[in-house]
Amino acid sequence: KIPYILSLPEIKTQSYPLVVMPHGGPIGVFDSQSYNPIVQFLVANGFAVLQVNFRGSGGYSQKLKAAGKNQWADLMLEDIYQATLAVGARADINKQNICSFGMSYGGYAALMLAVKYPQLYKCAANWAGVTDLSLYVNNPRLTKAQKAWIKKHVGVIDWSYEKLKANSPVFLVEKIQAPVFIAHGRRDKIVDIENAYRMKLMLEKYNKNFQWYEDKKGTHSFGTLSQSKVYFSQLAEFLSTHIQ
């Protein structure tokens, strides 16, 4: 009963590689069937794209939105996983070639899906994602209003350090089997780039297969057209290498 959107390339083939793209936010944000340039880019490059409006998403019902409270690292990820299984069972989807990709919370989810379900996700790409929940909730740049919102809707701000650590990709790198692509903007004021630096350090420590990209002028978004061109060309190459 979790709503999702599946976009397929126009080029006909026996089956398509799949990019699972969780949205950011995560509470109240949602994916719609309106034009999305990132989806269009991926589909034009031959990838099917799955957008899951997991619990906590807006745009559908208050019940769906409310169901996401305190589920940042639990049932939100389960919803994405179950939707991936359902779509992966289609004859026109190659279930052996599935990658996760997201931004902000979506980046966190992309990495955690690779941690929790290594048999399903063959690679993971993260732009500006949270990798260390303790760093996220203790960020000195957070305003009182932001902290209050996180406490009310996300819940992680009340977690013990051990629980934050147990649900942070940076401390779970040993479990990652798939290649990952870590990218971040140095001027990001929402998710500090320190998240990416810490992830890079741990990936190097455990000799994991990863690709790195740092946009020195980048913020939390993909930036200007020229900035986006550099990043998305690398993303397309990463995906094509691992699931095409």
Coordinates of C-alpha atoms in Angstrom, one line a residue:
K1 CA 0.0 0.0 0.0
I2 CA 3.0 2.3 -0.2
P3 CA 2.7 4.5 -3.3
Y4 CA 5.5 4.6 -5.8
I5 CA 6.3 5.9 -9.3
L6 CA 8.2 3.8 -11.8
S7 CA 9.6 5.6 -14.9
L8 CA 10.9 3.5 -17.8
P9 CA 13.1 4.4 -20.8
E10 CA 11.5 4.6 -24.2
I11 CA 14.2 2.4 -25.7
K12 CA 12.8 -1.1 -25.8
T13 CA 14.8 -3.9 -24.3
Q14 CA 14.2 -7.2 -22.5
S15 CA 14.8 -5.7 -19.1
Y16 CA 16.1 -2.4 -17.6
P17 CA 18.6 -1.8 -14.9
L18 CA 16.9 0.0 -12.0
V19 CA 17.8 3.0 -10.0
V20 CA 15.9 3.3 -6.7
M21 CA 15.8 7.0 -5.8
P22 CA 14.4 7.8 -2.3
H23 CA 13.5 11.5 -1.8
G24 CA 15.0 13.8 0.8
G25 CA 13.2 15.5 3.6
P26 CA 12.1 13.1 4.6
I27 CA 8.9 14.1 6.5
G28 CA 6.2 15.8 4.3
V29 CA 8.3 15.7 1.1
F30 CA 7.0 13.5 -1.7
D31 CA 7.6 12.5 -5.3
S32 CA 5.0 13.2 -7.9
Q33 CA 4.4 12.4 -11.6
S34 CA 5.4 15.9 -12.6
Y35 CA 8.6 16.4 -14.7
N36 CA 11.7 15.7 -12.7
P37 CA 15.0 16.5 -14.5
I38 CA 17.0 13.9 -12.5
V39 CA 14.5 11.2 -13.4
Q40 CA 14.6 12.4 -17.0
F41 CA 18.4 12.2 -17.1
L42 CA 18.5 8.7 -15.7
V43 CA 15.8 7.4 -18.0
A44 CA 17.4 9.0 -21.0
N45 CA 20.6 7.1 -20.0
G46 CA 18.7 3.8 -20.1
F47 CA 17.8 3.3 -16.4
A48 CA 14.4 2.6 -15.0
V49 CA 13.8 4.8 -12.0
L50 CA 11.8 3.9 -8.9
Q51 CA 10.6 6.7 -6.6
V52 CA 9.0 5.5 -3.4
N53 CA 6.7 7.6 -1.3
F54 CA 7.5 5.7 1.9
R55 CA 5.7 6.4 5.2
G56 CA 6.4 10.0 6.3
S57 CA 5.9 11.3 2.8
G58 CA 3.4 14.1 2.2
G59 CA 1.1 14.5 -0.7
Y60 CA -1.1 11.5 -0.1
S61 CA -2.7 11.3 3.3
Q62 CA -2.1 12.4 6.9
K63 CA -2.1 8.7 7.9
L64 CA 0.9 8.0 5.6
K65 CA 2.7 11.1 6.7
A66 CA 2.1 10.4 10.4
A67 CA 3.3 6.8 10.0
G68 CA 6.8 8.1 9.4
K69 CA 7.3 9.5 12.8
N70 CA 10.5 8.1 14.4
Q71 CA 10.9 5.7 11.5
W72 CA 14.0 7.4 9.9
A73 CA 16.2 4.3 10.2
D74 CA 13.5 1.6 10.3
L75 CA 10.2 1.4 8.5
M76 CA 11.0 4.1 6.0
L77 CA 13.9 1.9 4.7
E78 CA 11.7 -1.2 4.9
D79 CA 9.1 0.5 2.7
I80 CA 11.7 1.3 0.1
Y81 CA 13.1 -2.2 0.2
Q82 CA 9.6 -3.8 -0.2
A83 CA 8.8 -1.5 -3.1
T84 CA 12.1 -2.5 -4.7
L85 CA 11.2 -6.2 -4.3
A86 CA 7.8 -5.6 -5.9
V87 CA 9.2 -3.7 -8.9
G88 CA 12.2 -6.1 -9.2
A89 CA 9.7 -8.9 -9.8
R90 CA 8.5 -7.3 -13.0
A91 CA 9.6 -9.0 -16.2
D92 CA 10.9 -5.7 -17.6
I93 CA 13.2 -5.0 -14.7
N94 CA 16.6 -6.7 -14.3
K95 CA 16.6 -7.6 -10.6
Q96 CA 20.3 -8.4 -10.8
N97 CA 21.1 -4.8 -11.6
I98 CA 19.6 -2.5 -9.0
C99 CA 21.3 0.6 -7.5
S100 CA 20.2 3.1 -4.9
F101 CA 20.8 6.8 -5.3
G102 CA 19.6 9.8 -3.2
M103 CA 20.2 13.2 -1.9
S104 CA 20.1 14.4 1.8
Y105 CA 17.9 11.8 3.6
G106 CA 17.7 10.0 0.3
G107 CA 21.5 9.8 0.3
Y108 CA 21.4 8.3 3.8
A109 CA 18.7 5.9 2.7
A110 CA 20.7 4.9 -0.4
L111 CA 23.7 3.9 1.8
M112 CA 21.6 2.2 4.5
L113 CA 19.9 0.1 1.9
A114 CA 23.3 -1.2 0.7
V115 CA 24.1 -1.9 4.3
K116 CA 20.9 -3.7 5.2
Y117 CA 20.1 -5.5 1.9
P118 CA 23.5 -6.3 0.2
Q119 CA 21.9 -9.1 -1.8
L120 CA 19.6 -6.7 -3.6
Y121 CA 21.4 -3.4 -4.1
K122 CA 24.5 -3.7 -6.3
C123 CA 25.7 -0.1 -5.8
A124 CA 24.8 3.0 -3.9
A125 CA 25.3 6.7 -4.7
N126 CA 24.9 9.5 -2.1
W127 CA 24.8 13.2 -2.7
A128 CA 24.9 15.4 0.5
G129 CA 23.6 12.5 2.6
V130 CA 23.8 12.1 6.4
T131 CA 26.3 9.4 7.2
D132 CA 26.8 10.1 11.0
L133 CA 23.5 10.7 12.8
S134 CA 25.3 12.0 15.9
L135 CA 27.0 14.7 13.9
Y136 CA 23.7 15.5 12.3
V137 CA 21.7 16.0 15.5
N138 CA 24.6 17.8 17.3
N139 CA 25.3 20.2 14.4
P140 CA 25.9 23.6 16.1
R141 CA 24.4 25.3 13.0
L142 CA 20.9 23.8 13.8
T143 CA 18.5 26.5 15.0
K144 CA 16.1 25.9 17.9
A145 CA 13.3 25.6 15.4
Q146 CA 15.2 23.0 13.4
K147 CA 16.0 21.0 16.6
A148 CA 12.3 21.2 17.6
W149 CA 11.2 20.0 14.2
I150 CA 13.7 17.0 14.3
K151 CA 12.5 16.1 17.8
K152 CA 8.8 16.2 16.8
H153 CA 9.0 14.5 13.4
V154 CA 12.2 12.5 13.1
G155 CA 12.9 11.5 16.7
V156 CA 16.6 10.8 16.2
I157 CA 17.6 13.8 18.3
D158 CA 16.5 11.9 21.4
W159 CA 18.4 8.7 20.6
S160 CA 21.3 7.5 22.7
Y161 CA 24.7 7.7 21.2
E162 CA 24.8 4.0 20.8
K163 CA 21.6 4.0 18.9
L164 CA 22.7 6.8 16.7
K165 CA 26.0 4.9 16.0
A166 CA 24.1 1.7 15.2
N167 CA 22.1 3.5 12.5
S168 CA 24.9 5.5 10.9
P169 CA 26.5 4.4 7.7
V170 CA 29.9 5.6 8.7
F171 CA 30.0 3.0 11.5
L172 CA 28.6 0.3 9.3
V173 CA 31.1 0.4 6.5
E174 CA 32.4 -3.1 7.2
K175 CA 28.9 -4.4 6.1
I176 CA 28.9 -2.6 2.7
Q177 CA 29.7 -5.0 -0.1
A178 CA 28.6 -2.8 -3.0
P179 CA 30.6 0.0 -4.7
V180 CA 29.5 3.4 -3.4
F181 CA 29.7 7.0 -4.8
I182 CA 30.1 9.7 -2.2
A183 CA 29.6 13.3 -3.3
H184 CA 29.1 16.5 -1.4
G185 CA 29.2 20.3 -1.7
R186 CA 31.8 22.0 0.6
R187 CA 29.4 24.9 1.3
D188 CA 26.5 22.7 2.4
K189 CA 24.9 24.3 5.4
I190 CA 22.2 21.7 5.9
V191 CA 24.2 18.5 6.0
D192 CA 27.8 19.3 6.9
I193 CA 30.4 18.0 4.4
E194 CA 32.1 16.5 7.4
N195 CA 29.6 13.6 6.9
A196 CA 31.2 12.9 3.6
Y197 CA 34.8 13.2 4.9
R198 CA 34.1 10.7 7.7
M199 CA 32.5 8.3 5.3
K200 CA 35.5 8.6 2.9
L201 CA 37.9 7.9 5.8
M202 CA 36.1 4.8 6.8
L203 CA 35.8 3.5 3.3
E204 CA 39.5 3.9 2.9
K205 CA 40.2 2.2 6.2
Y206 CA 38.3 -0.9 5.2
N207 CA 39.5 -0.9 1.6
K208 CA 36.1 -0.5 0.1
N209 CA 35.3 0.2 -3.6
F210 CA 34.2 3.8 -3.7
Q211 CA 34.2 6.9 -5.9
W212 CA 34.6 10.4 -4.5
Y213 CA 33.5 13.8 -5.7
E214 CA 33.7 17.1 -3.8
D215 CA 32.2 20.3 -5.3
K216 CA 34.2 23.1 -3.7
K217 CA 31.5 25.6 -4.5
G218 CA 28.6 23.2 -3.9
T219 CA 25.8 23.8 -1.4
H220 CA 23.0 21.3 -0.5
S221 CA 21.7 21.4 -4.0
F222 CA 23.4 20.3 -7.3
G223 CA 24.2 23.9 -8.1
T224 CA 24.5 25.6 -11.4
L225 CA 24.1 23.9 -14.8
S226 CA 27.9 23.6 -15.2
Q227 CA 28.2 22.1 -11.6
S228 CA 25.4 19.7 -12.3
K229 CA 26.9 18.6 -15.6
V230 CA 30.2 17.6 -13.9
Y231 CA 28.4 15.6 -11.1
F232 CA 25.8 13.9 -13.2
S233 CA 28.3 12.8 -15.9
Q234 CA 30.2 11.1 -13.1
L235 CA 27.0 9.6 -11.7
A236 CA 26.0 8.2 -15.1
E237 CA 29.5 6.6 -15.5
F238 CA 29.3 5.1 -12.0
L239 CA 25.9 3.6 -12.6
S240 CA 26.8 2.3 -16.1
T241 CA 29.9 0.6 -14.6
H242 CA 28.1 -1.3 -12.0
I243 CA 24.5 -2.0 -13.2
Q244 CA 24.5 -1.9 -17.0

